[in-house]
Amino acid sequence: MVEPGDIRKGGFGMLLAGDGWGEGSSREVAALALLYAGIGIVFAPSIAPIHRQNLINNGMFPVTDFALAQRLAAGERVPVGENRIDLR
């Protein structure tokens, strides 16, 4: 059972999710919940547009490129210009 605070205490920082992540989660609180849990990077093959924008608006990094996600998960530093991600 996951108790309140367990994710933040685990020091995860990156969430690996499935296709269509964030669909039905367009309210800003869905992104804030991840931020408050200590998540800074969200990888999913596809991310719902409104949820993706809420992640960006709250300082998180949405990633849909699996190779990039693997590099980040391995702790590799990736220059911003190399990531091919539109953060608008």
Tab-separated table of N, CA and C in Angstrom, residues 3-80:
chain	number	residue	atom	x	y	z
A	3	GLU	N	1.449	4.924	0.981
A	3	GLU	CA	0.981	5.872	1.993
A	3	GLU	C	1.290	7.301	1.546
A	4	PRO	N	0.578	8.290	2.115
A	4	PRO	CA	0.874	9.685	1.778
A	4	PRO	C	2.358	9.990	2.000
A	5	GLY	N	2.970	10.612	1.009
A	5	GLY	CA	4.375	10.992	1.109
A	5	GLY	C	5.362	9.942	0.631
A	6	ASP	N	4.913	8.704	0.368
A	6	ASP	CA	5.824	7.625	-0.034
A	6	ASP	C	6.559	7.927	-1.334
A	7	ILE	N	5.862	8.494	-2.306
A	7	ILE	CA	6.509	8.763	-3.592
A	7	ILE	C	7.584	9.830	-3.418
A	8	ARG	N	7.249	10.910	-2.718
A	8	ARG	CA	8.239	11.967	-2.488
A	8	ARG	C	9.430	11.411	-1.713
A	9	LYS	N	9.206	10.623	-0.708
A	9	LYS	CA	10.294	10.043	0.083
A	9	LYS	C	11.143	9.085	-0.745
A	10	GLY	N	10.547	8.497	-1.782
A	10	GLY	CA	11.275	7.558	-2.627
A	10	GLY	C	12.271	8.222	-3.546
A	11	GLY	N	12.170	9.529	-3.722
A	11	GLY	CA	13.106	10.268	-4.551
A	11	GLY	C	13.078	9.893	-6.021
A	12	PHE	N	11.899	9.586	-6.542
A	12	PHE	CA	11.808	9.111	-7.914
A	12	PHE	C	12.129	10.191	-8.937
A	13	GLY	N	11.406	11.272	-8.986
A	13	GLY	CA	11.691	12.372	-9.887
A	13	GLY	C	11.195	12.209	-11.308
A	14	MET	N	11.041	10.965	-11.790
A	14	MET	CA	10.586	10.732	-13.158
A	14	MET	C	9.490	9.679	-13.147
A	15	LEU	N	8.434	9.952	-13.897
A	15	LEU	CA	7.307	9.028	-14.005
A	15	LEU	C	7.288	8.450	-15.412
A	16	LEU	N	7.236	7.128	-15.521
A	16	LEU	CA	7.095	6.452	-16.813
A	16	LEU	C	5.653	5.983	-16.912
A	17	ALA	N	4.935	6.520	-17.881
A	17	ALA	CA	3.504	6.248	-17.986
A	17	ALA	C	3.156	5.650	-19.346
A	18	GLY	N	1.909	5.264	-19.494
A	18	GLY	CA	1.448	4.662	-20.733
A	18	GLY	C	0.929	5.674	-21.739
A	19	ASP	N	0.571	5.157	-22.892
A	19	ASP	CA	0.057	5.961	-23.993
A	19	ASP	C	-1.197	6.719	-23.561
A	20	GLY	N	-1.300	7.963	-23.973
A	20	GLY	CA	-2.482	8.761	-23.641
A	20	GLY	C	-2.464	9.311	-22.235
A	21	TRP	N	-1.305	9.443	-21.649
A	21	TRP	CA	-1.195	9.927	-20.270
A	21	TRP	C	-1.866	11.290	-20.131
A	22	GLY	N	-2.604	11.461	-19.084
A	22	GLY	CA	-3.227	12.734	-18.776
A	22	GLY	C	-4.585	12.952	-19.399
A	23	GLU	N	-5.062	12.009	-20.203
A	23	GLU	CA	-6.410	12.163	-20.761
A	23	GLU	C	-7.416	12.126	-19.620
A	24	GLY	N	-8.283	13.111	-19.584
A	24	GLY	CA	-9.241	13.215	-18.493
A	24	GLY	C	-8.661	13.904	-17.270
A	25	SER	N	-7.409	14.360	-17.375
A	25	SER	CA	-6.740	15.023	-16.249
A	25	SER	C	-6.317	16.432	-16.640
A	26	SER	N	-7.229	17.161	-17.278
A	26	SER	CA	-6.866	18.477	-17.773
A	26	SER	C	-6.823	19.540	-16.678
A	27	ARG	N	-7.371	19.259	-15.539
A	27	ARG	CA	-7.315	20.253	-14.459
A	27	ARG	C	-5.886	20.393	-13.964
A	28	GLU	N	-5.526	21.612	-13.646
A	28	GLU	CA	-4.151	21.897	-13.244
A	28	GLU	C	-3.718	21.094	-12.015
A	29	VAL	N	-4.660	20.733	-11.163
A	29	VAL	CA	-4.311	19.994	-9.951
A	29	VAL	C	-3.704	18.632	-10.275
A	30	ALA	N	-4.021	18.047	-11.431
A	30	ALA	CA	-3.438	16.753	-11.802
A	30	ALA	C	-1.931	16.886	-11.980
A	31	ALA	N	-1.490	17.960	-12.623
A	31	ALA	CA	-0.054	18.203	-12.780
A	31	ALA	C	0.571	18.605	-11.444
A	32	LEU	N	-0.132	19.402	-10.678
A	32	LEU	CA	0.403	19.834	-9.376
A	32	LEU	C	0.609	18.655	-8.429
A	33	ALA	N	-0.274	17.679	-8.482
A	33	ALA	CA	-0.118	16.497	-7.627
A	33	ALA	C	1.206	15.794	-7.923
A	34	LEU	N	1.559	15.705	-9.205
A	34	LEU	CA	2.841	15.102	-9.574
A	34	LEU	C	3.999	15.950	-9.068
A	35	LEU	N	3.899	17.260	-9.256
A	35	LEU	CA	4.951	18.166	-8.796
A	35	LEU	C	5.152	18.041	-7.288
A	36	TYR	N	4.058	18.036	-6.534
A	36	TYR	CA	4.146	17.937	-5.071
A	36	TYR	C	4.681	16.575	-4.621
A	37	ALA	N	4.560	15.574	-5.486
A	37	ALA	CA	5.104	14.246	-5.172
A	37	ALA	C	6.584	14.161	-5.537
A	38	GLY	N	7.133	15.240	-6.097
A	38	GLY	CA	8.550	15.254	-6.418
A	38	GLY	C	8.880	14.863	-7.856
A	39	ILE	N	7.860	14.713	-8.688
A	39	ILE	CA	8.081	14.324	-10.074
A	39	ILE	C	8.432	15.566	-10.895
A	40	GLY	N	9.510	15.484	-11.671
A	40	GLY	CA	9.918	16.604	-12.517
A	40	GLY	C	9.860	16.274	-13.994
A	41	ILE	N	9.890	14.977	-14.319
A	41	ILE	CA	9.870	14.529	-15.703
A	41	ILE	C	8.766	13.492	-15.850
A	42	VAL	N	7.948	13.637	-16.882
A	42	VAL	CA	6.901	12.659	-17.173
A	42	VAL	C	7.149	12.126	-18.577
A	43	PHE	N	7.360	10.809	-18.691
A	43	PHE	CA	7.467	10.175	-19.998
A	43	PHE	C	6.203	9.383	-20.274
A	44	ALA	N	5.675	9.547	-21.475
A	44	ALA	CA	4.590	8.716	-21.994
A	44	ALA	C	4.675	8.793	-23.511
A	45	PRO	N	4.326	7.713	-24.213
A	45	PRO	CA	4.362	7.757	-25.674
A	45	PRO	C	3.519	8.898	-26.251
A	46	SER	N	2.434	9.228	-25.575
A	46	SER	CA	1.638	10.402	-25.937
A	46	SER	C	1.063	10.980	-24.647
A	47	ILE	N	0.936	12.300	-24.640
A	47	ILE	CA	0.439	13.009	-23.461
A	47	ILE	C	-0.679	13.935	-23.926
A	48	ALA	N	-1.805	13.906	-23.228
A	48	ALA	CA	-2.940	14.761	-23.590
A	48	ALA	C	-2.487	16.220	-23.625
A	49	PRO	N	-2.867	16.966	-24.666
A	49	PRO	CA	-2.362	18.325	-24.854
A	49	PRO	C	-2.559	19.276	-23.671
A	50	ILE	N	-3.726	19.312	-23.075
A	50	ILE	CA	-3.951	20.231	-21.949
A	50	ILE	C	-3.114	19.806	-20.751
A	51	HIS	N	-3.047	18.513	-20.483
A	51	HIS	CA	-2.241	18.025	-19.364
A	51	HIS	C	-0.760	18.338	-19.608
A	52	ARG	N	-0.302	18.126	-20.845
A	52	ARG	CA	1.079	18.430	-21.212
A	52	ARG	C	1.391	19.897	-20.931
A	53	GLN	N	0.489	20.793	-21.334
A	53	GLN	CA	0.713	22.213	-21.096
A	53	GLN	C	0.727	22.534	-19.610
A	54	ASN	N	-0.131	21.872	-18.836
A	54	ASN	CA	-0.128	22.081	-17.386
A	54	ASN	C	1.178	21.593	-16.759
A	55	LEU	N	1.741	20.503	-17.278
A	55	LEU	CA	3.043	20.051	-16.783
A	55	LEU	C	4.087	21.133	-17.018
A	56	ILE	N	4.125	21.644	-18.239
A	56	ILE	CA	5.090	22.689	-18.581
A	56	ILE	C	4.865	23.937	-17.731
A	57	ASN	N	3.615	24.357	-17.602
A	57	ASN	CA	3.298	25.562	-16.823
A	57	ASN	C	3.756	25.449	-15.374
A	58	ASN	N	3.844	24.229	-14.874
A	58	ASN	CA	4.250	24.013	-13.483
A	58	ASN	C	5.707	23.582	-13.358
A	59	GLY	N	6.477	23.753	-14.433
A	59	GLY	CA	7.916	23.525	-14.372
A	59	GLY	C	8.349	22.087	-14.540
A	60	MET	N	7.473	21.243	-15.059
A	60	MET	CA	7.844	19.855	-15.293
A	60	MET	C	8.180	19.658	-16.764
A	61	PHE	N	8.797	18.545	-17.065
A	61	PHE	CA	9.330	18.273	-18.383
A	61	PHE	C	8.611	17.074	-18.993
A	62	PRO	N	7.684	17.297	-19.947
A	62	PRO	CA	7.006	16.180	-20.599
A	62	PRO	C	7.883	15.599	-21.710
A	63	VAL	N	8.024	14.289	-21.748
A	63	VAL	CA	8.868	13.619	-22.730
A	63	VAL	C	8.058	12.531	-23.418
A	64	THR	N	8.062	12.531	-24.759
A	64	THR	CA	7.378	11.480	-25.506
A	64	THR	C	8.359	10.628	-26.308
A	65	ASP	N	9.616	10.974	-26.290
A	65	ASP	CA	10.661	10.239	-27.011
A	65	ASP	C	11.276	9.212	-26.050
A	66	PHE	N	11.069	7.913	-26.320
A	66	PHE	CA	11.529	6.871	-25.402
A	66	PHE	C	13.045	6.864	-25.246
A	67	ALA	N	13.773	7.085	-26.326
A	67	ALA	CA	15.238	7.107	-26.244
A	67	ALA	C	15.707	8.234	-25.325
A	68	LEU	N	15.059	9.390	-25.420
A	68	LEU	CA	15.395	10.502	-24.537
A	68	LEU	C	15.054	10.159	-23.085
A	69	ALA	N	13.904	9.536	-22.873
A	69	ALA	CA	13.505	9.139	-21.523
A	69	ALA	C	14.530	8.181	-20.917
A	70	GLN	N	15.028	7.240	-21.709
A	70	GLN	CA	16.042	6.296	-21.215
A	70	GLN	C	17.310	7.036	-20.813
A	71	ARG	N	17.715	7.985	-21.615
A	71	ARG	CA	18.921	8.763	-21.302
A	71	ARG	C	18.739	9.545	-20.000
A	72	LEU	N	17.583	10.182	-19.858
A	72	LEU	CA	17.308	10.945	-18.638
A	72	LEU	C	17.241	10.031	-17.420
A	73	ALA	N	16.602	8.867	-17.580
A	73	ALA	CA	16.492	7.915	-16.468
A	73	ALA	C	17.858	7.403	-16.042
A	74	ALA	N	18.787	7.339	-16.988
A	74	ALA	CA	20.152	6.897	-16.674
A	74	ALA	C	20.980	8.011	-16.042
A	75	GLY	N	20.388	9.209	-15.930
A	75	GLY	CA	21.087	10.321	-15.299
A	75	GLY	C	21.926	11.145	-16.257
A	76	GLU	N	21.770	10.891	-17.546
A	76	GLU	CA	22.543	11.639	-18.540
A	76	GLU	C	22.029	13.074	-18.630
A	77	ARG	N	22.956	13.993	-18.762
A	77	ARG	CA	22.580	15.392	-18.980
A	77	ARG	C	22.339	15.579	-20.466
A	78	VAL	N	21.197	16.150	-20.808
A	78	VAL	CA	20.824	16.331	-22.204
A	78	VAL	C	20.668	17.829	-22.458
A	79	PRO	N	21.452	18.386	-23.374
A	79	PRO	CA	21.324	19.814	-23.673
A	79	PRO	C	19.916	20.146	-24.176
A	80	VAL	N	19.392	21.283	-23.781
A	80	VAL	CA	18.030	21.674	-24.133
A	80	VAL	C	17.842	21.675	-25.655
